[in-house]
Short mmCIF file of C-alpha atoms and ligand atoms in Angstrom, two decimals:
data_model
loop_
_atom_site.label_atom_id
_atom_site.label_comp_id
_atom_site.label_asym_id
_atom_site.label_seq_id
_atom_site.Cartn_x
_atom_site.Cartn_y
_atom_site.Cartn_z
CA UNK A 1 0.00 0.00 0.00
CA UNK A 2 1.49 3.66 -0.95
CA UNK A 3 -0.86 5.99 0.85
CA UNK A 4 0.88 8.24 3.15
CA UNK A 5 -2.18 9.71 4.36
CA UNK A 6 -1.97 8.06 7.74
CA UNK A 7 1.85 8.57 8.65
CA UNK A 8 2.51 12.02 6.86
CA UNK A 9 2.15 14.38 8.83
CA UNK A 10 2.31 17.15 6.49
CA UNK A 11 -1.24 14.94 4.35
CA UNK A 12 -2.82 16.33 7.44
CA UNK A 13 -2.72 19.55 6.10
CA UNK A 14 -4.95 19.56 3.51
CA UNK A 15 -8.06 17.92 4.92
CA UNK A 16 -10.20 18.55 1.92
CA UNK A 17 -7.76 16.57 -0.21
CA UNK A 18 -7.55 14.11 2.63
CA UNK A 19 -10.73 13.53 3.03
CA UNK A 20 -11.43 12.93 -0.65
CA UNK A 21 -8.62 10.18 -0.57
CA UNK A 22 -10.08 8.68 2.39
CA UNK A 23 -13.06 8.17 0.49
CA UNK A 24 -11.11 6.70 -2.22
CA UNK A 25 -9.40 4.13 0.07
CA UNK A 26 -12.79 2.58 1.71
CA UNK A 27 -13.80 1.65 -1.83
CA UNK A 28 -10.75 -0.70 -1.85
CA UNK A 29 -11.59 -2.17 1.87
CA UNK A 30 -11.76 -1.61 5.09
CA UNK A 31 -8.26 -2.68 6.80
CA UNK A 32 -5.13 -1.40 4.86
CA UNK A 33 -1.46 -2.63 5.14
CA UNK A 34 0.76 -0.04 5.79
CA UNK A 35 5.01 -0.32 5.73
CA UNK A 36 6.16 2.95 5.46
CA UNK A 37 10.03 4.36 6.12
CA UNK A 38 10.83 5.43 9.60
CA UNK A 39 7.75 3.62 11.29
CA UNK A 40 7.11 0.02 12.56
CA UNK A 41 4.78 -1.64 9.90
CA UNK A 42 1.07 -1.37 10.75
CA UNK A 43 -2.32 -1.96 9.85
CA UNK A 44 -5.09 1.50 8.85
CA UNK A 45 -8.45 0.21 10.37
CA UNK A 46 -10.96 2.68 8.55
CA UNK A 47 -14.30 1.04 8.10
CA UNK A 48 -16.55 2.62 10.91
CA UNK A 49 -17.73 -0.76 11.82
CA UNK A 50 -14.71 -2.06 11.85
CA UNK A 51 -12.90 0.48 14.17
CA UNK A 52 -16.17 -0.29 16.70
CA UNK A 53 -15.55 -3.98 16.24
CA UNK A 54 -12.09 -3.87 17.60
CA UNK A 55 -12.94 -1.16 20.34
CA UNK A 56 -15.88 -4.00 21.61
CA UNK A 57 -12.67 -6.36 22.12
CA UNK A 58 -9.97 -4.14 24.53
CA UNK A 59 -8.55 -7.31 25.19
CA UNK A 60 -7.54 -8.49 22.46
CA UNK A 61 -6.76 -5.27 21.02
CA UNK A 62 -4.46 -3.44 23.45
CA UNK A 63 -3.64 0.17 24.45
CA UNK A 64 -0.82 -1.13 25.71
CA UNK A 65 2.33 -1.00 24.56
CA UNK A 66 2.23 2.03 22.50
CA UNK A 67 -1.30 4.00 21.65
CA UNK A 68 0.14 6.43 19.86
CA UNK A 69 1.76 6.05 15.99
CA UNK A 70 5.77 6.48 16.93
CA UNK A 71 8.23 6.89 14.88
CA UNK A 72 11.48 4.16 14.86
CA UNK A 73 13.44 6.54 16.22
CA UNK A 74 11.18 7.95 19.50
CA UNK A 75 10.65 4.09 19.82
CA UNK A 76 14.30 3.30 19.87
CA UNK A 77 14.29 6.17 22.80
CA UNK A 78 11.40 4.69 24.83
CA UNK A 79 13.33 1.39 24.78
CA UNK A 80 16.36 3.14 25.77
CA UNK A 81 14.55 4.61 29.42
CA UNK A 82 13.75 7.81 27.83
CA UNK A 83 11.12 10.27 29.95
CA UNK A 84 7.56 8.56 29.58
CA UNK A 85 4.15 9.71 30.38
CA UNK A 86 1.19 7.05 31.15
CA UNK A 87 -2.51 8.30 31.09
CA UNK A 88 -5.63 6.90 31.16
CA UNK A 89 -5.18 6.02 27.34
CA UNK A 90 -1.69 3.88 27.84
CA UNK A 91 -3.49 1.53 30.24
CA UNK A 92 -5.94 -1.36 30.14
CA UNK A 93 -7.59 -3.16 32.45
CA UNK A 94 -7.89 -3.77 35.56
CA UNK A 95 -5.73 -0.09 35.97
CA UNK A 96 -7.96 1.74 33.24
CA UNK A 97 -10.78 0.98 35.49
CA UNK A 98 -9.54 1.87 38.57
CA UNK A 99 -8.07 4.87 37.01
CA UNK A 100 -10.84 5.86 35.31
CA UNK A 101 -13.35 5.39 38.09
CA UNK A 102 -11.71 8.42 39.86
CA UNK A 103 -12.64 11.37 37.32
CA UNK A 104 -15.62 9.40 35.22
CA UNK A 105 -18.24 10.96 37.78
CA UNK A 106 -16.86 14.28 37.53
CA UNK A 107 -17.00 14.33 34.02
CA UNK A 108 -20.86 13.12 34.29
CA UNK A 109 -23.44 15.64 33.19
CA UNK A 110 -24.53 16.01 36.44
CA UNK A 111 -21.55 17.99 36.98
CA UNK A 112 -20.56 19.62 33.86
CA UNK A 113 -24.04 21.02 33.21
CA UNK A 114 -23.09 23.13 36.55
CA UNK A 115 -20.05 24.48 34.09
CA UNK A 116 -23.20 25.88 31.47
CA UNK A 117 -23.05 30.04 33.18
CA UNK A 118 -19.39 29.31 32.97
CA UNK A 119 -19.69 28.64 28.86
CA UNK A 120 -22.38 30.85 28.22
CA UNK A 121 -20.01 33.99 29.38
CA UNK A 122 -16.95 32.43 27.20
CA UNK A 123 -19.66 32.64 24.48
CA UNK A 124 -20.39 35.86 24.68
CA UNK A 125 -16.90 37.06 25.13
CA UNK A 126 -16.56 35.22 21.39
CA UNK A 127 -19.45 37.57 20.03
CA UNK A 128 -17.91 40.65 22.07
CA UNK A 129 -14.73 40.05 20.16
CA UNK A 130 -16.81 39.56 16.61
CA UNK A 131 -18.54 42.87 17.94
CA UNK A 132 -15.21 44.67 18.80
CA UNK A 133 -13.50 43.85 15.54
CA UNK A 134 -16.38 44.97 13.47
CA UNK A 135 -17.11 48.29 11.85
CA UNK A 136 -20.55 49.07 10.93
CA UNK A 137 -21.46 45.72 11.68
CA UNK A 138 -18.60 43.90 9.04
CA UNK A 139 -15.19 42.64 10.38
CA UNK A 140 -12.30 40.33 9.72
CA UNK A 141 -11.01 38.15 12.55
CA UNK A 142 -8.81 34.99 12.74
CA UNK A 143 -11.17 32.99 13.95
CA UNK A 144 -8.73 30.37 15.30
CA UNK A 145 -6.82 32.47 17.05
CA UNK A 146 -9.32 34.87 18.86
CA UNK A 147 -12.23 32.66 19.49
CA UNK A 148 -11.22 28.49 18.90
CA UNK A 149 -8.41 28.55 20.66
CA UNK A 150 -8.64 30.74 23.83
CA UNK A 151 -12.42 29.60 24.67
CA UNK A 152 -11.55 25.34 25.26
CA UNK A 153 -8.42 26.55 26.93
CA UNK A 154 -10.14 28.83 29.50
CA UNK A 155 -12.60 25.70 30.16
CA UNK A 156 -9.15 23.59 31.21
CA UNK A 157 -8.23 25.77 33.40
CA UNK A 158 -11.05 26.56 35.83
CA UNK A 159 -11.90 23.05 35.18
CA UNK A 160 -8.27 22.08 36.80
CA UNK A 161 -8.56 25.38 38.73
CA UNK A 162 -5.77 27.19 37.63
CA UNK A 163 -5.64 30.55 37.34
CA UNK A 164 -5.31 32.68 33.48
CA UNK A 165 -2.20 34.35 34.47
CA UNK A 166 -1.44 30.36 32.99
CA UNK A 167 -2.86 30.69 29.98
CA UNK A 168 0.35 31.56 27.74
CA UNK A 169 2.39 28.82 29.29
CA UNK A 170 -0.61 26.27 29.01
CA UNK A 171 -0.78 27.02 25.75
CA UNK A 172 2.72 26.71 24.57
CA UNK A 173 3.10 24.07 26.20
CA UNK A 174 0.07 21.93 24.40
CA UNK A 175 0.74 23.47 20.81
CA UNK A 176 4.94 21.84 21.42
CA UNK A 177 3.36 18.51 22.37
CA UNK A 178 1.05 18.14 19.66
CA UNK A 179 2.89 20.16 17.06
CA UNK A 180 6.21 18.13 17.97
CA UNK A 181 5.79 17.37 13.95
CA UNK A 182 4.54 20.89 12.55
CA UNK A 183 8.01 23.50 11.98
CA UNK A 184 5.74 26.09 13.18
CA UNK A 185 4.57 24.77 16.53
CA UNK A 186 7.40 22.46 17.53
CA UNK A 187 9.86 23.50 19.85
CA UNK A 188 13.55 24.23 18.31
CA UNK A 189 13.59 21.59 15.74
CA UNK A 190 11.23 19.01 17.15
CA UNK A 191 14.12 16.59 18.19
CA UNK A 192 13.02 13.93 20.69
CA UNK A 193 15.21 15.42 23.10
CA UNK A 194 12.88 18.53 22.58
CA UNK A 195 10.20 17.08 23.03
CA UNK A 196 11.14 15.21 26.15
CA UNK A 197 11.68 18.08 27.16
CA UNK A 198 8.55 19.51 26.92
CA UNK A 199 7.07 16.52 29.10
CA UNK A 200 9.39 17.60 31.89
CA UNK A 201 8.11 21.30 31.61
CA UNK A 202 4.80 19.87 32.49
CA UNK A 203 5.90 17.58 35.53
CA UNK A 204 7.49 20.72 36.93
CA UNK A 205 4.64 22.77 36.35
CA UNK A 206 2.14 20.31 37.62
CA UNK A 207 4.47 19.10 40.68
CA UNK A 208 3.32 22.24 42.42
CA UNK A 209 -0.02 22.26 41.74
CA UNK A 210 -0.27 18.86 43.13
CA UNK A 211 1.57 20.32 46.40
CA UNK A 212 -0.59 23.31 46.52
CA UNK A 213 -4.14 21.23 46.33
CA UNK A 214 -2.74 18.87 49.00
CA UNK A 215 -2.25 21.68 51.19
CA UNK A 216 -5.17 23.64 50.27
CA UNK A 217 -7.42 21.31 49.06
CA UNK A 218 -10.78 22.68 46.84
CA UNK A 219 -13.58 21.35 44.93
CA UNK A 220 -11.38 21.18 41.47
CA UNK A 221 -10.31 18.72 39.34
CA UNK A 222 -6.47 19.60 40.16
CA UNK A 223 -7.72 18.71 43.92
CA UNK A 224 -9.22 15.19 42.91
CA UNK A 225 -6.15 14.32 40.87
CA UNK A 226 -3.34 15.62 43.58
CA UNK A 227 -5.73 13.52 46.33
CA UNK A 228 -6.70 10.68 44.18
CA UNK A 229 -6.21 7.11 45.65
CA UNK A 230 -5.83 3.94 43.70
CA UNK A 231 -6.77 0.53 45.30
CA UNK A 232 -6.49 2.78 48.63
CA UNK A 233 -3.23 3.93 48.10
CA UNK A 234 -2.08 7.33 46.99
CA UNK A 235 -1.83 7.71 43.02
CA UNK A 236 1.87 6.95 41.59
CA UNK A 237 3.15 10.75 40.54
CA UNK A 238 3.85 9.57 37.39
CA UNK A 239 0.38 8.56 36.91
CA UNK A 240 -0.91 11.97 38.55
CA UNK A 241 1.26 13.62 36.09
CA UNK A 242 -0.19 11.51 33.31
CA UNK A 243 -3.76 12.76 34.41
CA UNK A 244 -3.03 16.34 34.69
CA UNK A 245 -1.12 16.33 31.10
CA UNK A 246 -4.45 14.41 29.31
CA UNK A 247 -6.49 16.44 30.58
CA UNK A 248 -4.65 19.79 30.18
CA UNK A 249 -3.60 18.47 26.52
CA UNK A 250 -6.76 16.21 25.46
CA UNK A 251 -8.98 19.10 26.24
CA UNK A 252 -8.02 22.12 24.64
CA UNK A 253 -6.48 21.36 21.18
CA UNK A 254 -8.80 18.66 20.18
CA UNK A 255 -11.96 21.19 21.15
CA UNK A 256 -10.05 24.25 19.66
CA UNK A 257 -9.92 22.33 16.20
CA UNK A 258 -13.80 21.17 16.09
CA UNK A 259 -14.85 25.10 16.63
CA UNK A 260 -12.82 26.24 14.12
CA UNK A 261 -13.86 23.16 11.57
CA UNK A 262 -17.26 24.00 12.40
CA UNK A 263 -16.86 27.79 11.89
CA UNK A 264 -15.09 26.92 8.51
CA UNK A 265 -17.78 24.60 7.53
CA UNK A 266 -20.87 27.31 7.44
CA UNK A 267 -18.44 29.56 6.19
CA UNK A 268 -18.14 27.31 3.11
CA UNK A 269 -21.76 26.46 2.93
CA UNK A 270 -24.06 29.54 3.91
CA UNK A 271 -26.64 27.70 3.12
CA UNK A 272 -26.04 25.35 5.85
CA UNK A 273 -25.92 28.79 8.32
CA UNK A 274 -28.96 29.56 7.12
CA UNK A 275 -30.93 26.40 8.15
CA UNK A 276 -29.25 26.94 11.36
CA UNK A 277 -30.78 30.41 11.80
CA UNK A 278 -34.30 29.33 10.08
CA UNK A 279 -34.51 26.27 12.82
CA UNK A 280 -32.05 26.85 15.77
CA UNK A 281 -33.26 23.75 17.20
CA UNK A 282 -31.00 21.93 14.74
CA UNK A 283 -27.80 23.54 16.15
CA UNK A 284 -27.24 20.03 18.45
CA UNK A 285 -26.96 18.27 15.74
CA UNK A 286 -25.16 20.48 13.50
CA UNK A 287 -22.12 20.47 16.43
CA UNK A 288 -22.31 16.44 15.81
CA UNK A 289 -22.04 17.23 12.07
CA UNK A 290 -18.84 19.58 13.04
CA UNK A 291 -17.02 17.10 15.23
CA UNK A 292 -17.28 14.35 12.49
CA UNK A 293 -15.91 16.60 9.91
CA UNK A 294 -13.35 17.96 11.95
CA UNK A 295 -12.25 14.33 13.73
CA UNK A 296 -9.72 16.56 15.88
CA UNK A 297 -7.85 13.35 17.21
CA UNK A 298 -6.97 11.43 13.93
CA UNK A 299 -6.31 8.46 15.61
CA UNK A 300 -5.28 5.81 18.53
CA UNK A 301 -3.04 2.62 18.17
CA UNK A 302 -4.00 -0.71 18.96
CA UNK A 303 -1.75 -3.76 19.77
CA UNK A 304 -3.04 -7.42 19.04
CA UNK A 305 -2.95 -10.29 21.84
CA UNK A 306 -3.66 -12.64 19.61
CA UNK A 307 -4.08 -14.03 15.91
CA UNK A 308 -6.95 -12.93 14.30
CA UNK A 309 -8.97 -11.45 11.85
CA UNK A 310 -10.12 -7.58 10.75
CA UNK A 311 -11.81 -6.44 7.98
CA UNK A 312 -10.88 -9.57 6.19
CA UNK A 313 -7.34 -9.33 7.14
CA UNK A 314 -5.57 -12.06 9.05
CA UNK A 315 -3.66 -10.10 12.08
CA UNK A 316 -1.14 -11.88 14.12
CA UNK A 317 -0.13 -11.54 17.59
CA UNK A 318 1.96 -8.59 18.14
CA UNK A 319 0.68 -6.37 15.14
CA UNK A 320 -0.19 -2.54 15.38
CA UNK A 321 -3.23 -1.13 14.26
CA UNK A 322 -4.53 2.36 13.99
CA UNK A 323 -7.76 3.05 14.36
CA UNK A 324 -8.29 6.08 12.43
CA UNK A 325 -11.24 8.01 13.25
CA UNK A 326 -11.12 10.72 10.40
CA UNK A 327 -10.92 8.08 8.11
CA UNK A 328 -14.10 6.04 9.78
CA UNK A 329 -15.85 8.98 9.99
CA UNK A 330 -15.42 9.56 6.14
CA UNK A 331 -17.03 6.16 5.12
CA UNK A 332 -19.40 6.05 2.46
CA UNK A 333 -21.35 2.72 3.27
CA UNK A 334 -22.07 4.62 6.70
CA UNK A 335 -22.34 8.19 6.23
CA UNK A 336 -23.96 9.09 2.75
CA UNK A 337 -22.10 11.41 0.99
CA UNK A 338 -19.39 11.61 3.54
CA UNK A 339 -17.41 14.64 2.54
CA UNK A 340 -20.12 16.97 2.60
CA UNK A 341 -21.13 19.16 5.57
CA UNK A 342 -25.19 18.58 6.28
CA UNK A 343 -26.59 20.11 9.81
CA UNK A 344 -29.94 17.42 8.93
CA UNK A 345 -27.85 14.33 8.70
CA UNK A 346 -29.60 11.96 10.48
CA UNK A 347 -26.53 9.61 11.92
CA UNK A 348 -24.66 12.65 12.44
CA UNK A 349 -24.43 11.81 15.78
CA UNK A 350 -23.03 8.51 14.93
CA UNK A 351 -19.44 9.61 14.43
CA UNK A 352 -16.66 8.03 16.17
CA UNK A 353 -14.43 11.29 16.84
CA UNK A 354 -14.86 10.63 20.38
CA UNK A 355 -14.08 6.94 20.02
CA UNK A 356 -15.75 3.80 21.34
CA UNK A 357 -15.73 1.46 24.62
CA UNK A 358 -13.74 1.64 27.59
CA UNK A 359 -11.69 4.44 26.58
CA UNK A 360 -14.39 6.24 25.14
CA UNK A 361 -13.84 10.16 25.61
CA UNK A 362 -14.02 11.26 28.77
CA UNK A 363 -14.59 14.89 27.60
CA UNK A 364 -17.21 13.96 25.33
CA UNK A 365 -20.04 15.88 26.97
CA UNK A 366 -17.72 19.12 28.32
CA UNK A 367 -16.53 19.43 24.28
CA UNK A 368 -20.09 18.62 22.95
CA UNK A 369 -21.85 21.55 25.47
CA UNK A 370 -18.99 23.87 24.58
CA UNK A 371 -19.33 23.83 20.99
CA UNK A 372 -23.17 23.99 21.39
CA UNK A 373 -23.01 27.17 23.14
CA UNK A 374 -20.33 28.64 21.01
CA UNK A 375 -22.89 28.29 17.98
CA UNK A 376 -26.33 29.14 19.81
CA UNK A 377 -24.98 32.69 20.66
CA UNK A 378 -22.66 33.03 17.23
CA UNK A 379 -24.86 32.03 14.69
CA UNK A 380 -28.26 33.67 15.31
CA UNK A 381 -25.52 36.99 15.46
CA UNK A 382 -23.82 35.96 11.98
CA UNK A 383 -26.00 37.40 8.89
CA UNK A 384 -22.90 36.42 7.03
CA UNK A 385 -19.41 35.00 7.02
CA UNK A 386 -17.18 33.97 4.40
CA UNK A 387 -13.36 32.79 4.87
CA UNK A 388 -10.56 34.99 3.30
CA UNK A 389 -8.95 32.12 1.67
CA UNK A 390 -5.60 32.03 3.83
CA UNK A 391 -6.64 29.21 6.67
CA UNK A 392 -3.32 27.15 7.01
CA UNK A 393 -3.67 23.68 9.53
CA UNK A 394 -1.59 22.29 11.37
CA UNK A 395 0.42 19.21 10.70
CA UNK A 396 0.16 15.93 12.84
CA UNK A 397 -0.74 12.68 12.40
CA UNK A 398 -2.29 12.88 15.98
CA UNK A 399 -4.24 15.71 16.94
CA UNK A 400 -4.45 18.69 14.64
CA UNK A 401 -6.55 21.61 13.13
CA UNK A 402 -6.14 25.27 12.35
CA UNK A 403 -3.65 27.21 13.35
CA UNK A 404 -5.33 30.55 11.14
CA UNK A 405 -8.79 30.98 9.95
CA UNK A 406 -9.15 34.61 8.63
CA UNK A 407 -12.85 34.99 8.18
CA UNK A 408 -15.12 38.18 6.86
CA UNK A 409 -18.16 37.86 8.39
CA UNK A 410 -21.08 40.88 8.85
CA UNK A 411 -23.70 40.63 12.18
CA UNK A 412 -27.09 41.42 12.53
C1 LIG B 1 -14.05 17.57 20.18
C2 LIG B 1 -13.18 17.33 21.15
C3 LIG B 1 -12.62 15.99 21.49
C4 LIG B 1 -12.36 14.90 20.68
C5 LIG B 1 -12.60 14.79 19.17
C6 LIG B 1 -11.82 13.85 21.52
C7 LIG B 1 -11.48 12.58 21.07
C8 LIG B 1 -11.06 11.53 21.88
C9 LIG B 1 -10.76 10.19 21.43
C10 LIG B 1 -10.87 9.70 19.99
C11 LIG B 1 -10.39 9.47 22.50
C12 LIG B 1 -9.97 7.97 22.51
C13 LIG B 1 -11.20 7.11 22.52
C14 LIG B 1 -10.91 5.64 22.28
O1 LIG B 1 -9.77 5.18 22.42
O2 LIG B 1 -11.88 4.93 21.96
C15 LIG B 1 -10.41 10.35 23.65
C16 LIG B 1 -10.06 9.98 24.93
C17 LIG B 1 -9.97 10.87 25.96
N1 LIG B 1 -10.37 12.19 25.97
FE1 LIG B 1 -11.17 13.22 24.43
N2 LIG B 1 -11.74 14.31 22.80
C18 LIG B 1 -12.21 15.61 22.84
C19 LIG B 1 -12.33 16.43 23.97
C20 LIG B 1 -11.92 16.09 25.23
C21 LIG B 1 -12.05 16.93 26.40
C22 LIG B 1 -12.72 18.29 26.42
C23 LIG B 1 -11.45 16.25 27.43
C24 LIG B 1 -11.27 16.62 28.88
C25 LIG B 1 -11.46 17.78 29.41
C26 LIG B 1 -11.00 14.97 26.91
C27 LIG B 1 -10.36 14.00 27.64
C28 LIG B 1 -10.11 12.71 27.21
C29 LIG B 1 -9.53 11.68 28.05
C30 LIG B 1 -9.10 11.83 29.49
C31 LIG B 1 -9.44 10.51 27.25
C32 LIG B 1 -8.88 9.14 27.66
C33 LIG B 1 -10.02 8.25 28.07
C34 LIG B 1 -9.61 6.82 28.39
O3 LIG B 1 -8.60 6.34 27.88
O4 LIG B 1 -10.35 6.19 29.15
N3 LIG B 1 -11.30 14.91 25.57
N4 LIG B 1 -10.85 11.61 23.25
#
């Protein structure tokens, strides 16, 4: 197979062509062999059903040793003892569940419905800023910059409890993990070192807040996580550390990317804007439509216990599959028409950007009633908006999205 759409960072660029290629590939099946320079050999799961089949089976199919496509070269590293990090998405049972089981209620919409005043005011800080840009009504604003990426990021952090003097060094910090691959976002050449680096900026930052919530404990998420006991004994700091950095990373960048796909997507099709306005009631659905297209987290590695079979494939014991959600969520014997953006689609919500089982998002619901108020206050506000033509994306076969999205937009 010669795709490089699932290793090439730089394919992740152009999501319109990728998606179109994507679309391509499910006509020739769903499970793809991939052998590509500078990576272990792996398999591209990218039928939707076939990504949910091998999320029903986290036993066979393991998080464990490595969920995350690595190059040879940060593998050779990890062998070596290099810095690690272990969250909630390098485990499996019986630690996923016991790890999990400390945050899952929090996350619970019981709680995070209590968050809704909190989103409502980042929403209208968003219009304030369309308002503030605008003269007589018509502005231009990078829409990435001023509105996608500051609003998820302010959610993090009273959500951990930190304060927004934080902001710049949360930020940075999140855009050199993700972007290790992207010239642009990575730190000083994107070496492994660097980025190991990086990891240890975030133990030292999150060392103290862990000392500060022990000694001043609140209701926070930062105070759950510093306290947090596993099997009745205090949680590992590695593993603390491993919580604060998913939830610090997994929350903003991934959320950031969906608003600004959505924003780009009604830009592109005013007609879809329109319907929005004509039958707000539609907007829940249209945020489903916005996550699928955007599929912020491209994908999540699997490693197999055991011979067996995918797609039609045989897979033996020991083999690495991706399971790549942008890819599911383009295919055409599931979603009709997959490429296009359509607020009425009626398995919209079917979409597998937040994945599937056990290690189904945990942010699901924060990320889902954070885009939904974004839209309810911007787009009864929009009477127009149209995109300048210079949005460039970021580049990572992980996580990615925009990194600029001029738009031209008038209010009512
Ligand atoms: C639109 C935004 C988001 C997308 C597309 C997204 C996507 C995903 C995906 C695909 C997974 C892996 C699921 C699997 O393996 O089956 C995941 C896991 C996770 N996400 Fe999200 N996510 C988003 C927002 C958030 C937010 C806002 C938070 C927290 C504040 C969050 C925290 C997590 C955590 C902690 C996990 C690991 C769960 C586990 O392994 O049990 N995510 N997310």
């Amino acid at each position: 197979m010669t795709t490089d759409i699932f290793h090439n960072a730089h394919r992740y660029g152009d999501m319109t062509g990728w998606r179109q290629e994507a679309v391509e590939l499910h006509h020739q099946g769903p499970v793809h062999r991939i052998e590509a320079d500078g990576f272990p050999p792996f398999w591209a799961v990218i039928g939707h059903d076939e990504v949910m089949a091998v999320e029903r089976q986290p036993a066979l199919f393991t998080n464990e040793p490595v969920p995350v496509l690595t190059t040879d070269a940060v593998l050779q590293m990890r062998d070596e003892g290099g810095p690690q990090i272990r969250t909630l998405i390098h485990m499996d049972k019986p630690d996923h569940t016991d790890y999990r089981r400390l945050t899952n209620d929090w996350f619970k919409p019981a709680n995070i419905n209590s968050m809704q005043a909190r989103l409502d005011e980042l929403s209208r800080v968003a219009v304030a800023k369309l308002e503030a840009a605008a003269s007589n009504g018509t502005g231009t604003i990078d829409f990435n910059t001023e509105i996608a990426v500051p609003y998820p990021l302010q959610v993090i952090l009273s959500i951990l409890g930190l304060p927004e003097g934080d902001y710049e060094r949360m930020l940075q910090l999140t855009q050199e993990l993700f972007g290790a691959e992207d010239p642009d976002l990575q730190r000083e050449g994107g070496s492994p070192e660097e980025t190991a680096a990086v990891l240890m900026d975030f133990y030292q930052y999150f060392t103290g807040l862990t000392a500060d919530r022990q000694a001043n404990p609140t209701d926070d998420l930062a105070t759950l996580i510093a306290n947090g006991e596993i099997r009745g004994e205090p949680m590992p700091d590695l593993e603390k550390m491993g919580y604060y950095v998913i939830v610090a990373t997994a929350g903003h960048d991934t959320t950031s990317a969906s608003m600004a796909e959505g924003m780009a997507q009604l830009a592109r099709n005013p007609d879809q804007l329109q319907l929005l306005q004509e039958q707000p009631e539609l907007i829940g659905n249209a945020v489903e439509e916005m996550i699928r297209m955007a599929s912020s987290v491209r994908h999540f590695m699997r490693t197999a216990q055991e011979d067996t079979e995918v797609g039609g494939q045989t897979i033996k014991k020991g083999d690495w599959l991706m399971l790549n959600y942008a890819a599911a969520n383009m295919d055409p014997g599931y979603f009709e028409d997959p490429t296009r953006f359509d607020v009425t689609r009626s398995n919209a919500s079917k979409h597998i950007a937040f994945g599937f089982g056990i290690h189904f998002c945990l942010g699901a619901q924060l990320a889902r009633q954070e885009l939904r108020s974004l839209f309810s206050h911007l787009v009864p506000r929009l009477a127009s908006a149209e995109l300048e033509g210079k949005a460039t994306t970021g580049k990572a076969t992980f996580v990615s999205g925009y990194k600029a999205l001029p738009l031209n937009y008038t209010l009512n």
